[in-house]
Amino acid sequence: MHKKLKPLVFILVLIPAFYLTYAAFTDNLGANPIEELLHATGFWTLVFLFLTLSITPLRKLTGWNKVIQFRRMIGLFSFFYAFLHFGVYLGLDSFFEWAEIAEDLTKRPYITIGFSAFVLLIPLTVTSTKGWIRRLGKRWQKLHKLIYPIAVLGVIHFWWLVKKDITEPLIFGIILIILFAIRYFKLKK
Amino acid sequence: MLIKNNPDIKSSEITTEEDYLNRRKFIKFSLATVGGMALKSTALFAGENGSDLAELKNIKKSKFSTTEEKNSWENVTTYNNFYEFGTGKEEPAENAHTLKPKPWKVQISGHCNKPGNYDADELIKNNQLEERIYRLRCVEAWSMVIPWIGIPLKTIIDKAAPTSKAKFIEFTTLDDPKQMPGLSSYVLQWPYIEGLRMDEAMNPLTILAVGLYGRVLPNQNGAPIRLVVPWKYGFKSIKSIVKIRFVEKRPINTWNIAAPR
């Protein structure tokens, strides 16, 4: 059953990427397409990070144990969208102007934070294979706890970049607090 | 030796420019409709190209216009900063239908000899409308080239006859929660206020716009009357103006309160 579900989930999580590609080629991204791509890929990165974080609570609270089978895939898709987000920033938004990118990284705290979160995702992505899980043993669990600070950095990145209306980052922040609270109060033995 | 090459396509077979453009429009529209129905259920296509808005007549071209390529009607009318209708760029286009730009009163007050409550139409009537194609630059690092229709602000100032005490002008946007759903949010202090120095206001480049692309202003662009100050960032070009006040002291504008850095 879950074996069959996997390809379905795989396609589902690709829908945002397909839609953005389609919209980009048909001029449906509005007046500021680069900004739209940047915002959309950033948004989906956060969504998939949060979904990854929801798997364990969902499993523990509902007893649906096999849901764990989707965790790696969804986690990897967080990286996929983060990679697109970073790529759009580098290529389309900054046109690979390295001097400007360096200035962004050092002078704009929200970019420093977002970049840190992206860098931290890399070791998690690399060590997601069976081989690495075996090789790292107990240390794998420890390493992958990095997802908590990554999610926090992601929300701060969003919070600091909005000009005035903090509604959306606030919603992400509240959901993150709920996810952490479930872990702290419900899942601790 | 002259080699005569027969053109391999007869000119009669070449698609005319009109057909070419129509076809592109058709494809774009079909794709957008199909995609739009599936993915984005906004009613942006209603009144596309502003066919539901009144046309403005007797418009003079201006030597102050830029020759840069203009942004499309769709760009100009679906990507707006107008927090009174929401902070998202697409929200004003979705929400501004609740604004009633007619009838509209503009109160002129403060240090001037002819204060009063003027009808927006009356204020503009008997003045030569001009097309001013300006680049609107936003502080958020984007810009658009927009063909505004309006009159120099100076003509209105001259009519109001400010006294020597008038050093600045304070402009106020409508503040009616019934017409502007965004006012329920505390994201900015309402009403929206902007100010200009007298010399900035009198500059021939500064206009009161009442239309764009040959039609009256769409609501999301600040109907029925707004300021356009082309050398300043977009937030200075205040929309849907209800008050023009001549003052002695520098007005405290909304963004100055919100982000005083």
Short mmCIF file of C-alpha atoms in Angstrom, two decimals:
data_model
loop_
_atom_site.label_atom_id
_atom_site.label_comp_id
_atom_site.label_asym_id
_atom_site.label_seq_id
_atom_site.Cartn_x
_atom_site.Cartn_y
_atom_site.Cartn_z
CA MET A 1 0.00 0.00 0.00
CA HIS A 2 2.64 2.52 1.03
CA LYS A 3 4.93 1.31 -1.73
CA LYS A 4 2.24 2.34 -4.18
CA LEU A 5 1.59 5.63 -2.43
CA LYS A 6 5.19 6.75 -2.73
CA PRO A 7 5.16 7.60 -6.45
CA LEU A 8 1.91 9.46 -5.88
CA VAL A 9 3.41 11.55 -3.09
CA PHE A 10 6.47 12.10 -5.28
CA ILE A 11 4.29 13.63 -7.98
CA LEU A 12 2.21 15.62 -5.50
CA VAL A 13 5.20 17.36 -4.01
CA LEU A 14 6.48 18.22 -7.47
CA ILE A 15 3.27 20.05 -8.40
CA PRO A 16 4.49 23.47 -7.16
CA ALA A 17 7.66 23.11 -9.25
CA PHE A 18 5.67 22.05 -12.31
CA TYR A 19 3.25 24.91 -11.86
CA LEU A 20 6.02 27.49 -11.47
CA THR A 21 7.79 26.19 -14.58
CA TYR A 22 4.57 26.27 -16.54
CA ALA A 23 3.72 29.76 -15.29
CA ALA A 24 7.22 31.01 -16.07
CA PHE A 25 7.01 29.86 -19.68
CA THR A 26 3.50 31.18 -20.23
CA ASP A 27 4.13 34.57 -18.66
CA ASN A 28 1.78 33.89 -15.78
CA LEU A 29 4.00 34.97 -12.91
CA GLY A 30 2.72 38.53 -12.83
CA ALA A 31 4.56 41.78 -13.37
CA ASN A 32 7.60 40.76 -11.34
CA PRO A 33 8.23 37.13 -12.29
CA ILE A 34 11.64 36.82 -10.60
CA GLU A 35 10.26 38.04 -7.30
CA GLU A 36 7.32 35.65 -7.65
CA LEU A 37 9.65 32.70 -8.31
CA LEU A 38 11.80 33.70 -5.36
CA HIS A 39 8.84 34.02 -3.02
CA ALA A 40 7.12 30.85 -4.22
CA THR A 41 10.22 28.63 -3.96
CA GLY A 42 10.97 30.06 -0.52
CA PHE A 43 7.41 29.45 0.60
CA TRP A 44 7.47 25.83 -0.56
CA THR A 45 10.82 25.22 1.08
CA LEU A 46 9.27 26.20 4.41
CA VAL A 47 6.16 24.15 3.75
CA PHE A 48 8.17 21.00 3.04
CA LEU A 49 10.47 21.59 6.01
CA PHE A 50 7.36 21.82 8.17
CA LEU A 51 5.84 18.71 6.60
CA THR A 52 9.07 16.84 7.34
CA LEU A 53 8.81 18.00 10.93
CA SER A 54 5.16 16.88 11.12
CA ILE A 55 5.84 13.26 10.23
CA THR A 56 6.99 12.15 13.66
CA PRO A 57 4.17 13.87 15.60
CA LEU A 58 1.67 12.50 13.10
CA ARG A 59 3.04 9.02 13.51
CA LYS A 60 3.11 9.13 17.28
CA LEU A 61 -0.27 10.74 17.69
CA THR A 62 -2.17 8.62 15.17
CA GLY A 63 -0.23 5.40 15.35
CA TRP A 64 0.12 5.48 11.55
CA ASN A 65 3.63 4.09 11.71
CA LYS A 66 4.26 3.67 8.03
CA VAL A 67 4.02 7.41 7.41
CA ILE A 68 7.72 7.45 8.36
CA GLN A 69 8.40 6.01 4.91
CA PHE A 70 7.67 9.38 3.37
CA ARG A 71 9.89 11.40 5.69
CA ARG A 72 13.12 11.13 3.74
CA MET A 73 11.47 11.95 0.46
CA ILE A 74 9.70 15.01 1.82
CA GLY A 75 12.87 16.10 3.60
CA LEU A 76 14.80 15.83 0.35
CA PHE A 77 12.15 17.89 -1.37
CA SER A 78 12.71 20.65 1.20
CA PHE A 79 16.26 20.73 -0.03
CA PHE A 80 15.07 20.59 -3.64
CA TYR A 81 12.94 23.71 -3.16
CA ALA A 82 15.65 25.43 -1.09
CA PHE A 83 18.07 24.71 -3.92
CA LEU A 84 15.66 26.21 -6.47
CA HIS A 85 15.16 29.21 -4.17
CA PHE A 86 18.91 29.73 -3.84
CA GLY A 87 19.39 29.17 -7.58
CA VAL A 88 16.74 31.75 -8.49
CA TYR A 89 18.40 34.19 -6.11
CA LEU A 90 21.88 33.60 -7.54
CA GLY A 91 21.02 33.41 -11.21
CA LEU A 92 17.86 35.40 -11.84
CA ASP A 93 17.82 37.88 -9.01
CA SER A 94 21.55 38.62 -8.74
CA PHE A 95 22.72 37.55 -12.21
CA PHE A 96 25.74 35.89 -10.59
CA GLU A 97 27.16 39.27 -9.56
CA TRP A 98 29.43 37.80 -6.92
CA ALA A 99 30.47 41.12 -5.41
CA GLU A 100 26.84 42.04 -4.82
CA ILE A 101 26.01 38.60 -3.49
CA ALA A 102 28.89 38.86 -1.03
CA GLU A 103 27.57 42.23 0.08
CA ASP A 104 24.05 40.79 0.46
CA LEU A 105 25.42 37.96 2.58
CA THR A 106 27.31 40.23 4.92
CA LYS A 107 25.10 43.32 5.08
CA ARG A 108 21.59 41.88 4.97
CA PRO A 109 20.98 39.76 8.07
CA TYR A 110 17.93 38.04 6.57
CA ILE A 111 20.06 36.80 3.68
CA THR A 112 22.86 35.69 6.04
CA ILE A 113 20.28 33.71 8.01
CA GLY A 114 18.62 32.20 4.94
CA PHE A 115 21.98 31.22 3.50
CA SER A 116 23.02 29.60 6.80
CA ALA A 117 19.86 27.54 6.80
CA PHE A 118 20.55 26.43 3.23
CA VAL A 119 24.15 25.45 4.05
CA LEU A 120 22.98 23.47 7.08
CA LEU A 121 20.58 21.53 4.86
CA ILE A 122 23.47 20.24 2.72
CA PRO A 123 24.94 17.71 5.21
CA LEU A 124 21.44 16.42 5.95
CA THR A 125 20.83 15.89 2.25
CA VAL A 126 24.17 14.20 1.69
CA THR A 127 23.73 11.83 4.63
CA SER A 128 20.18 10.83 3.71
CA THR A 129 21.25 7.60 1.98
CA LYS A 130 21.08 4.14 3.55
CA GLY A 131 24.86 3.87 3.50
CA TRP A 132 25.33 7.06 5.46
CA ILE A 133 22.63 6.15 7.95
CA ARG A 134 24.47 2.88 8.63
CA ARG A 135 27.90 4.50 8.74
CA LEU A 136 26.85 7.23 11.15
CA GLY A 137 24.77 5.04 13.43
CA LYS A 138 23.67 6.96 16.50
CA ARG A 139 25.42 10.09 15.29
CA TRP A 140 23.01 10.22 12.34
CA GLN A 141 20.10 11.01 14.66
CA LYS A 142 22.13 13.69 16.34
CA LEU A 143 23.19 15.26 13.06
CA HIS A 144 19.66 15.31 11.75
CA LYS A 145 18.44 17.23 14.78
CA LEU A 146 19.83 20.14 12.76
CA ILE A 147 16.43 20.38 11.13
CA TYR A 148 15.14 22.22 14.23
CA PRO A 149 17.53 25.18 14.00
CA ILE A 150 17.11 25.12 10.21
CA ALA A 151 13.34 25.54 10.54
CA VAL A 152 13.81 28.35 13.07
CA LEU A 153 16.30 30.11 10.77
CA GLY A 154 13.88 29.69 7.88
CA VAL A 155 11.09 31.43 9.77
CA ILE A 156 13.40 34.25 10.91
CA HIS A 157 14.58 34.66 7.31
CA PHE A 158 10.96 35.13 6.24
CA TRP A 159 10.13 37.37 9.20
CA TRP A 160 13.02 39.74 8.58
CA LEU A 161 12.46 40.08 4.89
CA VAL A 162 8.84 41.23 4.92
CA LYS A 163 8.56 44.96 4.99
CA LYS A 164 5.63 45.55 7.27
CA ASP A 165 2.96 42.90 7.09
CA ILE A 166 4.21 39.99 9.23
CA THR A 167 1.03 37.91 8.96
CA GLU A 168 2.52 35.06 6.92
CA PRO A 169 5.79 34.62 8.84
CA LEU A 170 3.76 34.84 12.04
CA ILE A 171 1.58 31.93 10.89
CA PHE A 172 4.69 29.88 10.10
CA GLY A 173 6.13 30.82 13.50
CA ILE A 174 3.00 29.71 15.35
CA ILE A 175 2.88 26.38 13.49
CA LEU A 176 6.54 25.81 14.33
CA ILE A 177 5.89 26.50 17.99
CA ILE A 178 2.99 24.03 17.91
CA LEU A 179 5.20 21.38 16.27
CA PHE A 180 7.86 21.92 18.92
CA ALA A 181 5.29 21.90 21.72
CA ILE A 182 3.86 18.57 20.58
CA ARG A 183 7.35 17.14 20.69
CA TYR A 184 8.09 18.58 24.08
CA PHE A 185 4.85 17.77 25.87
CA LYS A 186 3.42 14.77 24.06
CA LEU A 187 6.29 12.79 22.65
CA LYS A 188 8.72 12.93 25.52
CA LYS A 189 8.83 9.76 27.52
CA MET B 1 27.17 38.71 -62.00
CA LEU B 2 23.82 39.22 -60.49
CA ILE B 3 22.33 36.20 -58.80
CA LYS B 4 18.64 36.66 -58.46
CA ASN B 5 17.22 34.74 -55.58
CA ASN B 6 13.58 33.96 -55.67
CA PRO B 7 12.20 34.53 -52.23
CA ASP B 8 10.99 31.10 -51.16
CA ILE B 9 7.99 32.42 -49.29
CA LYS B 10 5.40 34.44 -51.15
CA SER B 11 4.60 37.63 -49.36
CA SER B 12 0.95 36.66 -49.47
CA GLU B 13 1.76 33.66 -47.34
CA ILE B 14 3.41 35.61 -44.60
CA THR B 15 1.24 36.03 -41.56
CA THR B 16 0.25 39.64 -41.09
CA GLU B 17 1.47 41.35 -37.97
CA GLU B 18 -2.08 41.74 -36.77
CA ASP B 19 -2.83 38.03 -37.10
CA TYR B 20 0.48 37.21 -35.51
CA LEU B 21 -0.26 39.37 -32.50
CA ASN B 22 -3.83 38.15 -32.26
CA ARG B 23 -2.69 34.57 -32.36
CA ARG B 24 -0.21 35.18 -29.58
CA LYS B 25 -2.92 36.88 -27.60
CA PHE B 26 -5.27 33.99 -28.25
CA ILE B 27 -2.74 31.34 -27.20
CA LYS B 28 -1.77 33.34 -24.17
CA PHE B 29 -5.37 33.89 -23.24
CA SER B 30 -6.32 30.22 -23.72
CA LEU B 31 -3.40 28.95 -21.70
CA ALA B 32 -3.95 31.53 -19.05
CA THR B 33 -7.64 30.70 -18.85
CA VAL B 34 -7.12 26.97 -18.62
CA GLY B 35 -4.26 27.37 -16.18
CA GLY B 36 -6.03 30.13 -14.39
CA MET B 37 -9.15 28.08 -13.78
CA ALA B 38 -7.14 25.21 -12.43
CA LEU B 39 -4.63 27.10 -10.38
CA LYS B 40 -5.62 30.62 -9.57
CA SER B 41 -9.24 31.47 -9.20
CA THR B 42 -8.88 35.23 -9.24
CA ALA B 43 -11.17 37.24 -11.41
CA LEU B 44 -8.41 39.28 -12.98
CA PHE B 45 -9.64 38.65 -16.48
CA ALA B 46 -12.86 40.49 -15.97
CA GLY B 47 -12.36 43.86 -17.58
CA GLU B 48 -9.02 42.95 -19.08
CA ASN B 49 -7.57 45.97 -20.88
CA GLY B 50 -9.93 48.14 -18.87
CA SER B 51 -12.79 47.94 -21.33
CA ASP B 52 -15.16 48.62 -18.44
CA LEU B 53 -13.49 51.94 -17.63
CA ALA B 54 -14.44 55.25 -19.26
CA GLU B 55 -12.18 56.57 -21.98
CA LEU B 56 -10.59 59.97 -21.55
CA LYS B 57 -10.70 62.33 -24.51
CA ASN B 58 -8.64 65.22 -25.77
CA ILE B 59 -5.30 64.13 -24.36
CA LYS B 60 -2.16 66.08 -25.23
CA LYS B 61 1.21 64.36 -25.51
CA SER B 62 3.90 65.79 -23.30
CA LYS B 63 7.54 66.52 -23.95
CA PHE B 64 8.25 65.28 -20.42
CA SER B 65 7.35 61.70 -21.34
CA THR B 66 9.97 58.99 -21.54
CA THR B 67 10.35 57.01 -24.76
CA GLU B 68 11.05 53.80 -22.85
CA GLU B 69 8.88 50.78 -23.52
CA LYS B 70 5.69 50.87 -21.48
CA ASN B 71 4.64 48.10 -19.12
CA SER B 72 1.50 46.27 -20.17
CA TRP B 73 -1.93 47.21 -18.87
CA GLU B 74 -1.95 43.92 -17.02
CA ASN B 75 1.37 44.65 -15.30
CA VAL B 76 0.28 48.12 -14.28
CA THR B 77 -3.10 47.04 -12.95
CA THR B 78 -2.33 43.74 -11.20
CA TYR B 79 0.93 44.50 -9.38
CA ASN B 80 0.21 47.32 -6.94
CA ASN B 81 1.18 48.58 -3.54
CA PHE B 82 -2.04 49.92 -2.08
CA TYR B 83 -2.20 48.65 1.50
CA GLU B 84 -5.76 49.94 1.95
CA PHE B 85 -6.71 46.88 -0.11
CA GLY B 86 -4.16 44.43 1.30
CA THR B 87 -0.39 44.17 1.42
CA GLY B 88 0.00 41.58 -1.35
CA LYS B 89 0.87 42.95 -4.78
CA GLU B 90 -2.13 41.27 -6.37
CA GLU B 91 -4.57 42.11 -3.57
CA PRO B 92 -5.51 45.65 -4.69
CA ALA B 93 -6.61 44.28 -8.08
CA GLU B 94 -8.71 41.65 -6.32
CA ASN B 95 -10.20 43.84 -3.59
CA ALA B 96 -10.47 47.41 -4.90
CA HIS B 97 -13.83 46.87 -6.57
CA THR B 98 -15.39 48.07 -3.31
CA LEU B 99 -14.00 51.57 -3.83
CA LYS B 100 -16.53 54.10 -5.16
CA PRO B 101 -14.54 56.68 -7.13
CA LYS B 102 -17.63 58.61 -8.18
CA PRO B 103 -18.82 60.98 -6.82
CA TRP B 104 -15.60 62.05 -5.12
CA LYS B 105 -14.83 65.14 -3.08
CA VAL B 106 -11.42 66.64 -2.55
CA GLN B 107 -11.12 69.03 0.34
CA ILE B 108 -8.63 71.85 -0.19
CA SER B 109 -7.74 73.64 3.03
CA GLY B 110 -5.04 75.29 5.06
CA HIS B 111 -3.07 78.39 4.12
CA CYS B 112 -4.80 79.31 0.88
CA ASN B 113 -7.25 81.93 -0.31
CA LYS B 114 -9.67 79.56 -2.00
CA PRO B 115 -10.28 76.61 0.29
CA GLY B 116 -13.27 74.42 -0.38
CA ASN B 117 -14.78 71.04 -0.95
CA TYR B 118 -14.40 70.35 -4.65
CA ASP B 119 -15.83 67.63 -6.80
CA ALA B 120 -12.92 65.71 -8.33
CA ASP B 121 -14.40 66.06 -11.83
CA GLU B 122 -14.91 69.81 -11.37
CA LEU B 123 -11.34 70.17 -10.21
CA ILE B 124 -9.96 68.63 -13.38
CA LYS B 125 -12.54 70.00 -15.84
CA ASN B 126 -11.39 72.87 -18.06
CA ASN B 127 -7.78 71.78 -17.80
CA GLN B 128 -5.85 70.26 -20.67
CA LEU B 129 -5.28 66.57 -19.92
CA GLU B 130 -1.78 65.40 -20.70
CA GLU B 131 -0.27 61.99 -21.18
CA ARG B 132 2.87 61.65 -19.08
CA ILE B 133 4.83 58.45 -19.59
CA TYR B 134 6.97 58.11 -16.50
CA ARG B 135 9.00 55.38 -14.89
CA LEU B 136 7.59 54.69 -11.43
CA ARG B 137 10.37 53.48 -9.18
CA CYS B 138 9.53 51.57 -6.04
CA VAL B 139 11.76 51.58 -2.99
CA GLU B 140 11.42 47.77 -3.11
CA ALA B 141 13.76 47.74 -6.14
CA TRP B 142 11.32 47.33 -9.00
CA SER B 143 10.02 49.85 -11.50
CA MET B 144 7.42 50.21 -14.24
CA VAL B 145 6.87 52.56 -17.16
CA ILE B 146 3.31 53.88 -16.98
CA PRO B 147 1.42 56.18 -19.34
CA TRP B 148 -0.44 58.40 -16.87
CA ILE B 149 -3.13 60.89 -17.82
CA GLY B 150 -3.38 63.97 -15.67
CA ILE B 151 -2.73 67.64 -15.15
CA PRO B 152 0.20 69.40 -13.52
CA LEU B 153 -0.42 69.74 -9.79
CA LYS B 154 0.63 73.36 -10.21
CA THR B 155 -2.64 74.27 -11.95
CA ILE B 156 -4.63 73.17 -8.91
CA ILE B 157 -2.25 74.94 -6.53
CA ASP B 158 -2.55 78.17 -8.53
CA LYS B 159 -6.36 77.91 -8.37
CA ALA B 160 -6.28 77.42 -4.61
CA ALA B 161 -4.06 80.50 -4.27
CA PRO B 162 -1.85 79.53 -1.32
CA THR B 163 -0.63 82.28 0.99
CA SER B 164 2.98 82.97 1.89
CA LYS B 165 2.58 80.75 4.96
CA ALA B 166 2.14 77.65 2.78
CA LYS B 167 5.53 75.93 2.83
CA PHE B 168 4.36 72.34 2.36
CA ILE B 169 1.37 70.44 1.08
CA GLU B 170 -0.11 67.53 3.02
CA PHE B 171 -2.09 64.95 1.05
CA THR B 172 -4.49 62.43 2.60
CA THR B 173 -5.92 59.21 1.17
CA LEU B 174 -9.52 58.15 1.74
CA ASP B 175 -10.00 56.40 5.09
CA ASP B 176 -13.25 54.46 4.78
CA PRO B 177 -13.24 50.88 6.10
CA LYS B 178 -16.44 50.18 4.19
CA GLN B 179 -14.69 50.81 0.90
CA MET B 180 -11.19 49.71 1.92
CA PRO B 181 -10.95 46.27 3.57
CA GLY B 182 -7.22 46.70 4.27
CA LEU B 183 -7.91 49.42 6.84
CA SER B 184 -8.87 46.76 9.38
CA SER B 185 -5.19 45.82 9.55
CA TYR B 186 -2.83 47.76 11.77
CA VAL B 187 0.01 47.41 9.32
CA LEU B 188 0.15 51.19 8.83
CA GLN B 189 -1.33 54.15 10.63
CA TRP B 190 -4.42 55.32 8.76
CA PRO B 191 -5.26 57.48 6.94
CA TYR B 192 -2.30 57.37 4.62
CA ILE B 193 -0.55 60.73 4.52
CA GLU B 194 2.14 62.13 2.26
CA GLY B 195 3.79 65.50 1.95
CA LEU B 196 5.66 67.60 -0.56
CA ARG B 197 7.64 70.79 -0.26
CA MET B 198 6.05 73.68 -2.14
CA ASP B 199 8.78 73.71 -4.79
CA GLU B 200 8.41 69.96 -5.33
CA ALA B 201 4.66 70.36 -5.66
CA MET B 202 5.06 73.22 -8.17
CA ASN B 203 7.59 71.33 -10.30
CA PRO B 204 6.18 70.87 -13.82
CA LEU B 205 6.90 67.12 -13.63
CA THR B 206 4.56 66.65 -10.67
CA ILE B 207 1.06 65.71 -11.78
CA LEU B 208 -2.32 64.82 -10.42
CA ALA B 209 -3.21 61.72 -12.42
CA VAL B 210 -6.81 60.79 -13.21
CA GLY B 211 -6.14 58.04 -15.72
CA LEU B 212 -3.71 55.68 -17.42
CA TYR B 213 -3.55 54.10 -20.84
CA GLY B 214 -6.18 56.56 -22.07
CA ARG B 215 -8.84 55.51 -19.54
CA VAL B 216 -9.86 56.70 -16.09
CA LEU B 217 -7.78 55.24 -13.27
CA PRO B 218 -8.63 51.68 -12.25
CA ASN B 219 -9.48 51.60 -8.53
CA GLN B 220 -6.33 49.67 -7.62
CA ASN B 221 -4.19 52.41 -9.15
CA GLY B 222 -5.60 55.12 -6.91
CA ALA B 223 -8.89 56.19 -8.48
CA PRO B 224 -10.18 58.75 -9.05
CA ILE B 225 -7.28 61.11 -8.43
CA ARG B 226 -3.71 60.51 -7.31
CA LEU B 227 -0.34 62.15 -7.22
CA VAL B 228 2.57 61.17 -9.47
CA VAL B 229 6.02 62.48 -8.55
CA PRO B 230 8.31 60.75 -11.05
CA TRP B 231 11.66 61.48 -9.40
CA LYS B 232 10.62 60.12 -6.02
CA TYR B 233 9.92 56.57 -4.90
CA GLY B 234 6.39 55.29 -5.53
CA PHE B 235 5.13 55.64 -1.97
CA LYS B 236 5.27 59.45 -2.34
CA SER B 237 2.75 59.26 -5.18
CA ILE B 238 -0.25 59.04 -2.87
CA LYS B 239 -3.46 57.45 -4.17
CA SER B 240 -7.19 58.20 -3.94
CA ILE B 241 -6.70 61.68 -2.52
CA VAL B 242 -9.45 63.25 -0.41
CA LYS B 243 -7.54 66.11 1.22
CA ILE B 244 -5.00 68.64 0.02
CA ARG B 245 -3.87 70.92 2.81
CA PHE B 246 -1.41 73.83 2.65
CA VAL B 247 0.69 73.83 5.79
CA GLU B 248 3.58 75.70 7.31
CA LYS B 249 5.36 72.77 8.95
CA ARG B 250 6.67 69.64 7.29
CA PRO B 251 3.89 67.02 7.23
CA ILE B 252 4.60 63.72 8.99
CA ASN B 253 4.01 61.09 6.36
CA THR B 254 2.80 57.55 7.04
CA TRP B 255 5.98 55.68 6.13
CA ASN B 256 7.99 58.06 8.25
CA ILE B 257 5.98 56.87 11.26
CA ALA B 258 6.09 53.21 10.21
CA ALA B 259 9.78 52.97 9.31
CA PRO B 260 11.67 56.05 10.47
CA ARG B 261 15.09 54.74 9.41
#
